[in-house]
Amino acid sequence: MSKALPIADNHAHVNPIRGLGPREVARRFRRTGGWFMGVVALLTWDLGLSQGNLSDVDKLYRLTIESAKVIQGEGVKAIAIIGLHPAECVRLLEAGWGINEVREFMVKSIDLAAQYVKRGEAAGIGEVGRPHWEVNANVVGLCNEVVEYAMTVAKDLNAVVHLHLEREGEATVRSIVELANRAGVRDKWRIILHHASPSMVKPAVDNGLTPSIPVGRRGEFEEAVKLTKALVVESDYADDPRRPGAVIPPWRILSRVNNLLRLNLISEEDVAKMMIDGIERLYGVRYG
C-alpha cells in the first residue's frame, strides 16, 4: 500500500552548498512515493551569502530555482518559492540599518522575486512574514508592511505566498486576513500559512486560506486532520547537517501518513485530497 501512496511536500529547503543537496534529497524522497516538492529559499547565510546585498539575494533565488530543476531531473515534480525570510529583516536592523532602509531592501527583494515568477521560473514568493520569536512593535509593523506588499505583488501575478508567522491561532489568522483584504487579495487560498499550528487550521480554512501542516511536530498532524482535510503538508526540511533531527526529512512523511491510516484518522481518499488535489490547485502541476 505504501508504495502506491502519493506523497507531496509543500514546503522544504535543500542546500546545494552545505547539505545533502537537491539530487540526493530527491532520490530519497522519490523512493518513498514522493511526487512533488515545494522548494523554498533558505536564508542568505545558510548558503554563505551576505545579508543586505541584492546581488547575493539574486544568487539565493537562482540557487533555489536550480535546485528545483535538479529535483525535477530526478523524477520529482518541483517548483521554487523565492523571497526573504523575516529573520533577514531582524538581522539588518541589528546591523544598524534603519527601518526605512530595511523596508526598501525587502521591497526590492520581492520585486526581484516577481521577475522570476513572471518568467515562469518560480511559482511564488516566500517565505516572507513575521518572526515567530518576540520582537518589538516596530519590527512587527515593518514585517506586516512587507507581507502586504508581497501579497499585492503575488495577487497581480496569480502566484502563491508562503508566510512564516507566529503560531497564535485565530489571532494570527485574523491579522493575515486583514492584510490580505488591504492588499485586495480575492483568491485567499493562494496565501499559504507555512508551519501552521492546529489552532490555526479551522480559522484559516473558514477564511479561505491554505494551512500547511508540519508533519514532524508530535501530535500536530494528527490533530489537524481531525479538523479538516483541506490542507497540505510539509516537512520544513532544512538540509542542514549541523542540525540533524531538527525537522523530519521529506522521505519520512510516508511513515507519518501510514500511521494516520492505521489509526483510521484519514483514508486513502483523504491522502489524495491533501497530497494531490491541494497541490495541483496551488501550483498548477499535475500528478502522474
mmCIF file of C-alpha atoms in Angstrom:
data_model
loop_
_atom_site.group_PDB
_atom_site.id
_atom_site.type_symbol
_atom_site.label_atom_id
_atom_site.label_comp_id
_atom_site.label_asym_id
_atom_site.label_seq_id
_atom_site.Cartn_x
_atom_site.Cartn_y
_atom_site.Cartn_z
ATOM 1 C CA MET A 1 0.000 0.000 0.000
ATOM 2 C CA SER A 2 2.703 2.493 0.984
ATOM 3 C CA LYS A 3 4.402 2.489 -2.412
ATOM 4 C CA ALA A 4 1.129 3.417 -4.107
ATOM 5 C CA LEU A 5 0.510 6.432 -1.872
ATOM 6 C CA PRO A 6 1.235 9.814 -3.476
ATOM 7 C CA ILE A 7 3.401 11.916 -1.172
ATOM 8 C CA ALA A 8 3.819 15.672 -1.599
ATOM 9 C CA ASP A 9 5.969 18.010 0.482
ATOM 10 C CA ASN A 10 4.595 21.534 0.248
ATOM 11 C CA HIS A 11 7.490 23.328 1.961
ATOM 12 C CA ALA A 12 11.068 22.079 2.135
ATOM 13 C CA HIS A 13 14.547 23.524 1.787
ATOM 14 C CA VAL A 14 17.550 21.984 0.076
ATOM 15 C CA ASN A 15 21.092 23.225 0.457
ATOM 16 C CA PRO A 16 23.325 22.622 -2.586
ATOM 17 C CA ILE A 17 26.298 24.168 -0.779
ATOM 18 C CA ARG A 18 26.306 22.658 2.713
ATOM 19 C CA GLY A 19 23.667 19.930 2.778
ATOM 20 C CA LEU A 20 22.779 16.674 1.061
ATOM 21 C CA GLY A 21 21.725 18.792 -1.892
ATOM 22 C CA PRO A 22 18.754 18.545 -4.232
ATOM 23 C CA ARG A 23 19.770 15.386 -6.114
ATOM 24 C CA GLU A 24 20.185 13.168 -3.060
ATOM 25 C CA VAL A 25 17.119 14.635 -1.317
ATOM 26 C CA ALA A 26 15.012 13.986 -4.437
ATOM 27 C CA ARG A 27 16.239 10.399 -4.778
ATOM 28 C CA ARG A 28 15.442 9.559 -1.168
ATOM 29 C CA PHE A 29 12.052 11.254 -1.407
ATOM 30 C CA ARG A 30 11.093 9.540 -4.655
ATOM 31 C CA ARG A 31 11.836 6.100 -3.175
ATOM 32 C CA THR A 32 9.047 6.704 -0.637
ATOM 33 C CA GLY A 33 6.421 7.759 -3.155
ATOM 34 C CA GLY A 34 7.362 11.413 -3.275
ATOM 35 C CA TRP A 35 5.981 13.020 -6.423
ATOM 36 C CA PHE A 36 6.057 16.766 -5.602
ATOM 37 C CA MET A 37 8.232 19.150 -3.602
ATOM 38 C CA GLY A 38 7.856 22.866 -2.975
ATOM 39 C CA VAL A 39 11.455 24.110 -2.759
ATOM 40 C CA VAL A 40 11.610 27.256 -0.650
ATOM 41 C CA ALA A 41 14.520 29.684 -0.438
ATOM 42 C CA LEU A 42 16.808 29.379 2.551
ATOM 43 C CA LEU A 43 18.304 32.283 4.483
ATOM 44 C CA THR A 44 21.207 34.020 2.779
ATOM 45 C CA TRP A 45 23.671 32.965 5.477
ATOM 46 C CA ASP A 46 22.695 29.291 5.087
ATOM 47 C CA LEU A 47 24.437 29.456 1.717
ATOM 48 C CA GLY A 48 27.362 31.609 2.796
ATOM 49 C CA LEU A 49 25.858 34.713 1.209
ATOM 50 C CA SER A 50 25.783 38.248 2.602
ATOM 51 C CA GLN A 51 22.764 39.927 4.161
ATOM 52 C CA GLY A 52 21.617 43.201 2.675
ATOM 53 C CA ASN A 53 23.206 42.564 -0.707
ATOM 54 C CA LEU A 54 20.713 42.381 -3.584
ATOM 55 C CA SER A 55 23.239 40.589 -5.783
ATOM 56 C CA ASP A 56 23.510 37.841 -3.165
ATOM 57 C CA VAL A 57 19.721 37.716 -2.896
ATOM 58 C CA ASP A 58 19.679 37.061 -6.631
ATOM 59 C CA LYS A 59 22.197 34.226 -6.106
ATOM 60 C CA LEU A 60 19.932 32.807 -3.393
ATOM 61 C CA TYR A 61 16.982 32.833 -5.766
ATOM 62 C CA ARG A 62 18.931 31.286 -8.628
ATOM 63 C CA LEU A 63 20.267 28.510 -6.392
ATOM 64 C CA THR A 64 16.711 27.758 -5.240
ATOM 65 C CA ILE A 65 15.410 27.635 -8.809
ATOM 66 C CA GLU A 66 18.314 25.477 -9.943
ATOM 67 C CA SER A 67 17.688 23.094 -7.024
ATOM 68 C CA ALA A 68 14.073 22.682 -8.131
ATOM 69 C CA LYS A 69 15.277 21.856 -11.650
ATOM 70 C CA VAL A 70 17.690 19.237 -10.317
ATOM 71 C CA ILE A 71 14.867 17.665 -8.313
ATOM 72 C CA GLN A 72 12.705 17.577 -11.432
ATOM 73 C CA GLY A 73 15.530 15.784 -13.201
ATOM 74 C CA GLU A 74 15.270 13.028 -10.606
ATOM 75 C CA GLY A 75 11.616 12.398 -11.417
ATOM 76 C CA VAL A 76 10.018 14.501 -8.667
ATOM 77 C CA LYS A 77 7.918 17.440 -9.783
ATOM 78 C CA ALA A 78 9.160 20.592 -8.085
ATOM 79 C CA ILE A 79 8.563 24.325 -8.013
ATOM 80 C CA ALA A 80 10.598 27.154 -6.488
ATOM 81 C CA ILE A 81 9.293 29.650 -3.936
ATOM 82 C CA ILE A 82 11.621 32.618 -3.511
ATOM 83 C CA GLY A 83 11.752 35.519 -1.087
ATOM 84 C CA LEU A 84 13.461 36.699 2.081
ATOM 85 C CA HIS A 85 12.665 35.240 5.490
ATOM 86 C CA PRO A 86 11.702 37.762 8.207
ATOM 87 C CA ALA A 87 14.917 36.892 10.041
ATOM 88 C CA GLU A 88 16.687 38.847 7.296
ATOM 89 C CA CYS A 89 14.782 41.967 8.415
ATOM 90 C CA VAL A 90 15.830 41.415 12.012
ATOM 91 C CA ARG A 91 19.494 40.832 11.132
ATOM 92 C CA LEU A 92 19.668 44.041 9.101
ATOM 93 C CA LEU A 93 18.092 46.064 11.902
ATOM 94 C CA GLU A 94 20.545 44.537 14.366
ATOM 95 C CA ALA A 95 23.365 45.535 11.992
ATOM 96 C CA GLY A 96 22.279 49.165 12.300
ATOM 97 C CA TRP A 97 20.062 49.600 9.264
ATOM 98 C CA GLY A 98 17.110 51.955 9.681
ATOM 99 C CA ILE A 99 13.517 50.805 9.354
ATOM 100 C CA ASN A 100 13.091 52.657 6.061
ATOM 101 C CA GLU A 101 16.302 51.170 4.649
ATOM 102 C CA VAL A 102 15.207 47.653 5.527
ATOM 103 C CA ARG A 103 11.724 48.227 4.111
ATOM 104 C CA GLU A 104 13.202 49.453 0.824
ATOM 105 C CA PHE A 105 15.550 46.485 0.631
ATOM 106 C CA MET A 106 12.795 43.955 1.320
ATOM 107 C CA VAL A 107 10.580 45.586 -1.317
ATOM 108 C CA LYS A 108 13.422 45.294 -3.835
ATOM 109 C CA SER A 109 13.880 41.637 -2.920
ATOM 110 C CA ILE A 110 10.177 40.987 -3.579
ATOM 111 C CA ASP A 111 10.332 42.860 -6.880
ATOM 112 C CA LEU A 112 13.303 40.718 -7.862
ATOM 113 C CA ALA A 113 11.424 37.544 -6.955
ATOM 114 C CA ALA A 114 8.471 38.758 -9.020
ATOM 115 C CA GLN A 115 10.658 38.904 -12.127
ATOM 116 C CA TYR A 116 11.441 35.217 -11.791
ATOM 117 C CA VAL A 117 7.762 34.421 -11.206
ATOM 118 C CA LYS A 118 6.788 36.409 -14.307
ATOM 119 C CA ARG A 119 9.231 34.355 -16.380
ATOM 120 C CA GLY A 120 7.774 31.130 -15.044
ATOM 121 C CA GLU A 121 10.969 30.176 -13.209
ATOM 122 C CA ALA A 122 9.376 30.387 -9.763
ATOM 123 C CA ALA A 123 5.829 29.701 -8.588
ATOM 124 C CA GLY A 124 5.519 32.188 -5.777
ATOM 125 C CA ILE A 125 7.001 34.432 -3.110
ATOM 126 C CA GLY A 126 8.248 33.146 0.227
ATOM 127 C CA GLU A 127 8.882 32.588 2.849
ATOM 128 C CA VAL A 128 8.089 36.117 3.940
ATOM 129 C CA GLY A 129 6.316 37.062 7.122
ATOM 130 C CA ARG A 130 6.823 37.875 10.773
ATOM 131 C CA PRO A 131 9.291 36.467 13.317
ATOM 132 C CA HIS A 132 7.864 33.662 15.441
ATOM 133 C CA TRP A 133 10.015 34.904 18.329
ATOM 134 C CA GLU A 134 9.408 38.019 20.398
ATOM 135 C CA VAL A 135 10.359 41.293 18.736
ATOM 136 C CA ASN A 136 9.304 44.895 19.301
ATOM 137 C CA ALA A 137 6.266 46.509 17.726
ATOM 138 C CA ASN A 138 8.322 48.412 15.153
ATOM 139 C CA VAL A 139 9.679 45.148 13.736
ATOM 140 C CA VAL A 140 6.197 43.633 13.605
ATOM 141 C CA GLY A 141 4.920 46.738 11.809
ATOM 142 C CA LEU A 142 7.750 46.587 9.290
ATOM 143 C CA CYS A 143 7.154 42.899 8.625
ATOM 144 C CA ASN A 144 3.432 43.500 8.154
ATOM 145 C CA GLU A 145 4.224 46.109 5.509
ATOM 146 C CA VAL A 146 6.477 43.604 3.745
ATOM 147 C CA VAL A 147 3.792 40.908 3.901
ATOM 148 C CA GLU A 148 1.150 43.241 2.491
ATOM 149 C CA TYR A 149 3.471 44.251 -0.345
ATOM 150 C CA ALA A 150 4.289 40.608 -1.104
ATOM 151 C CA MET A 151 0.567 39.796 -1.206
ATOM 152 C CA THR A 152 -0.106 42.698 -3.575
ATOM 153 C CA VAL A 153 2.658 41.591 -5.943
ATOM 154 C CA ALA A 154 1.642 37.915 -5.802
ATOM 155 C CA LYS A 155 -2.002 38.838 -6.429
ATOM 156 C CA ASP A 156 -1.068 40.579 -9.668
ATOM 157 C CA LEU A 157 0.937 37.510 -10.725
ATOM 158 C CA ASN A 158 -1.707 34.953 -9.674
ATOM 159 C CA ALA A 159 1.059 33.420 -7.562
ATOM 160 C CA VAL A 160 1.175 31.876 -4.108
ATOM 161 C CA VAL A 161 2.734 33.402 -0.994
ATOM 162 C CA HIS A 162 4.320 31.249 1.726
ATOM 163 C CA LEU A 163 4.053 33.036 5.067
ATOM 164 C CA HIS A 164 6.287 32.464 8.073
ATOM 165 C CA LEU A 165 4.345 33.542 11.177
ATOM 166 C CA GLU A 166 3.950 33.275 14.891
ATOM 167 C CA ARG A 167 1.561 30.479 15.864
ATOM 168 C CA GLU A 168 -1.128 32.322 17.820
ATOM 169 C CA GLY A 169 -4.213 30.599 16.489
ATOM 170 C CA GLU A 170 -7.169 32.695 15.405
ATOM 171 C CA ALA A 171 -5.399 35.974 16.207
ATOM 172 C CA THR A 172 -2.627 35.197 13.718
ATOM 173 C CA VAL A 173 -5.109 34.182 11.030
ATOM 174 C CA ARG A 174 -7.276 37.258 11.593
ATOM 175 C CA SER A 175 -4.288 39.560 11.175
ATOM 176 C CA ILE A 176 -3.364 37.883 7.868
ATOM 177 C CA VAL A 177 -6.921 38.165 6.578
ATOM 178 C CA GLU A 178 -6.830 41.896 7.367
ATOM 179 C CA LEU A 179 -3.562 42.309 5.468
ATOM 180 C CA ALA A 180 -4.924 40.287 2.542
ATOM 181 C CA ASN A 181 -8.033 42.458 2.400
ATOM 182 C CA ARG A 182 -5.902 45.608 2.410
ATOM 183 C CA ALA A 183 -3.841 44.139 -0.424
ATOM 184 C CA GLY A 184 -7.020 43.403 -2.397
ATOM 185 C CA VAL A 185 -6.453 39.640 -2.478
ATOM 186 C CA ARG A 186 -9.546 37.780 -3.653
ATOM 187 C CA ASP A 187 -8.099 34.274 -4.088
ATOM 188 C CA LYS A 188 -7.040 33.874 -0.477
ATOM 189 C CA TRP A 189 -6.361 30.169 -0.972
ATOM 190 C CA ARG A 190 -3.111 31.262 -2.620
ATOM 191 C CA ILE A 191 -1.953 32.519 0.792
ATOM 192 C CA ILE A 192 -0.249 29.578 2.469
ATOM 193 C CA LEU A 193 0.242 29.592 6.224
ATOM 194 C CA HIS A 194 3.537 27.731 6.473
ATOM 195 C CA HIS A 195 4.112 25.691 9.644
ATOM 196 C CA ALA A 196 0.531 26.306 10.760
ATOM 197 C CA SER A 197 -0.475 25.067 14.201
ATOM 198 C CA PRO A 198 -3.676 23.039 14.708
ATOM 199 C CA SER A 199 -5.231 26.098 16.373
ATOM 200 C CA MET A 200 -4.795 27.991 13.095
ATOM 201 C CA VAL A 201 -6.330 25.322 10.849
ATOM 202 C CA LYS A 202 -10.055 25.929 11.246
ATOM 203 C CA PRO A 203 -9.825 29.759 11.203
ATOM 204 C CA ALA A 204 -7.595 29.522 8.118
ATOM 205 C CA VAL A 205 -9.944 27.240 6.203
ATOM 206 C CA ASP A 206 -13.001 29.241 7.282
ATOM 207 C CA ASN A 207 -11.354 32.351 5.805
ATOM 208 C CA GLY A 208 -10.258 30.661 2.593
ATOM 209 C CA LEU A 209 -6.532 30.479 3.424
ATOM 210 C CA THR A 210 -4.429 27.337 2.953
ATOM 211 C CA PRO A 211 -2.840 25.857 6.087
ATOM 212 C CA SER A 212 0.388 23.904 5.579
ATOM 213 C CA ILE A 213 0.888 21.458 8.420
ATOM 214 C CA PRO A 214 4.318 20.272 9.597
ATOM 215 C CA VAL A 215 4.277 16.511 9.953
ATOM 216 C CA GLY A 216 7.272 16.379 12.282
ATOM 217 C CA ARG A 217 5.801 18.100 15.349
ATOM 218 C CA ARG A 218 4.446 15.495 17.720
ATOM 219 C CA GLY A 219 0.676 15.124 17.552
ATOM 220 C CA GLU A 220 0.021 18.169 15.360
ATOM 221 C CA PHE A 221 -0.602 16.383 12.069
ATOM 222 C CA GLU A 222 -2.991 14.027 13.849
ATOM 223 C CA GLU A 223 -4.844 16.919 15.476
ATOM 224 C CA ALA A 224 -5.043 18.936 12.268
ATOM 225 C CA VAL A 225 -6.571 16.183 10.120
ATOM 226 C CA LYS A 226 -9.326 15.702 12.690
ATOM 227 C CA LEU A 227 -10.357 19.303 11.972
ATOM 228 C CA THR A 228 -10.164 19.379 8.169
ATOM 229 C CA LYS A 229 -8.705 17.645 5.138
ATOM 230 C CA ALA A 230 -8.469 20.983 3.283
ATOM 231 C CA LEU A 231 -4.783 21.316 3.999
ATOM 232 C CA VAL A 232 -1.367 20.500 2.591
ATOM 233 C CA VAL A 233 1.556 19.002 4.475
ATOM 234 C CA GLU A 234 5.202 19.918 4.777
ATOM 235 C CA SER A 235 8.429 18.617 6.219
ATOM 236 C CA ASP A 236 10.034 22.075 6.595
ATOM 237 C CA TYR A 237 13.259 20.153 5.982
ATOM 238 C CA ALA A 238 16.326 22.371 6.366
ATOM 239 C CA ASP A 239 19.007 20.139 4.749
ATOM 240 C CA ASP A 240 21.390 21.297 7.465
ATOM 241 C CA PRO A 241 23.952 18.733 8.694
ATOM 242 C CA ARG A 242 24.590 20.972 11.711
ATOM 243 C CA ARG A 243 21.044 20.352 12.940
ATOM 244 C CA PRO A 244 20.266 16.668 12.377
ATOM 245 C CA GLY A 245 16.804 15.777 13.608
ATOM 246 C CA ALA A 246 15.665 19.395 13.866
ATOM 247 C CA VAL A 247 12.817 18.564 11.486
ATOM 248 C CA ILE A 248 11.886 15.370 9.711
ATOM 249 C CA PRO A 249 13.141 14.842 6.156
ATOM 250 C CA PRO A 250 10.696 14.544 3.238
ATOM 251 C CA TRP A 251 11.230 10.801 2.958
ATOM 252 C CA ARG A 252 9.719 10.279 6.407
ATOM 253 C CA ILE A 253 6.372 11.859 5.512
ATOM 254 C CA LEU A 254 5.166 8.478 4.226
ATOM 255 C CA SER A 255 5.588 6.816 7.621
ATOM 256 C CA ARG A 256 3.538 9.572 9.272
ATOM 257 C CA VAL A 257 0.799 9.186 6.673
ATOM 258 C CA ASN A 258 0.765 5.418 7.094
ATOM 259 C CA ASN A 259 0.436 5.861 10.853
ATOM 260 C CA LEU A 260 -2.659 8.023 10.384
ATOM 261 C CA LEU A 261 -4.117 5.427 8.048
ATOM 262 C CA ARG A 262 -3.550 2.715 10.664
ATOM 263 C CA LEU A 263 -5.267 4.878 13.271
ATOM 264 C CA ASN A 264 -8.211 5.430 10.871
ATOM 265 C CA LEU A 265 -7.767 9.194 11.191
ATOM 266 C CA ILE A 266 -7.573 9.502 7.410
ATOM 267 C CA SER A 267 -8.491 7.416 4.382
ATOM 268 C CA GLU A 268 -6.605 6.931 1.129
ATOM 269 C CA GLU A 269 -9.130 9.347 -0.413
ATOM 270 C CA ASP A 270 -8.098 11.927 2.197
ATOM 271 C CA VAL A 271 -4.453 11.359 1.293
ATOM 272 C CA ALA A 272 -5.255 12.054 -2.358
ATOM 273 C CA LYS A 273 -7.114 15.245 -1.389
ATOM 274 C CA MET A 274 -4.170 16.561 0.637
ATOM 275 C CA MET A 275 -1.313 15.217 -1.441
ATOM 276 C CA ILE A 276 -2.705 15.619 -4.968
ATOM 277 C CA ASP A 277 -5.775 17.863 -5.189
ATOM 278 C CA GLY A 278 -4.452 20.614 -2.922
ATOM 279 C CA ILE A 279 -1.059 20.667 -4.627
ATOM 280 C CA GLU A 280 -2.497 20.688 -8.138
ATOM 281 C CA ARG A 281 -4.741 23.611 -7.247
ATOM 282 C CA LEU A 282 -1.996 25.667 -5.645
ATOM 283 C CA TYR A 283 0.718 25.211 -8.222
ATOM 284 C CA GLY A 284 -0.937 24.115 -11.470
ATOM 285 C CA VAL A 285 1.127 20.917 -11.600
ATOM 286 C CA ARG A 286 -0.383 17.554 -12.472
ATOM 287 C CA TYR A 287 0.119 14.273 -10.679
ATOM 288 C CA GLY A 288 1.280 11.356 -12.786
#
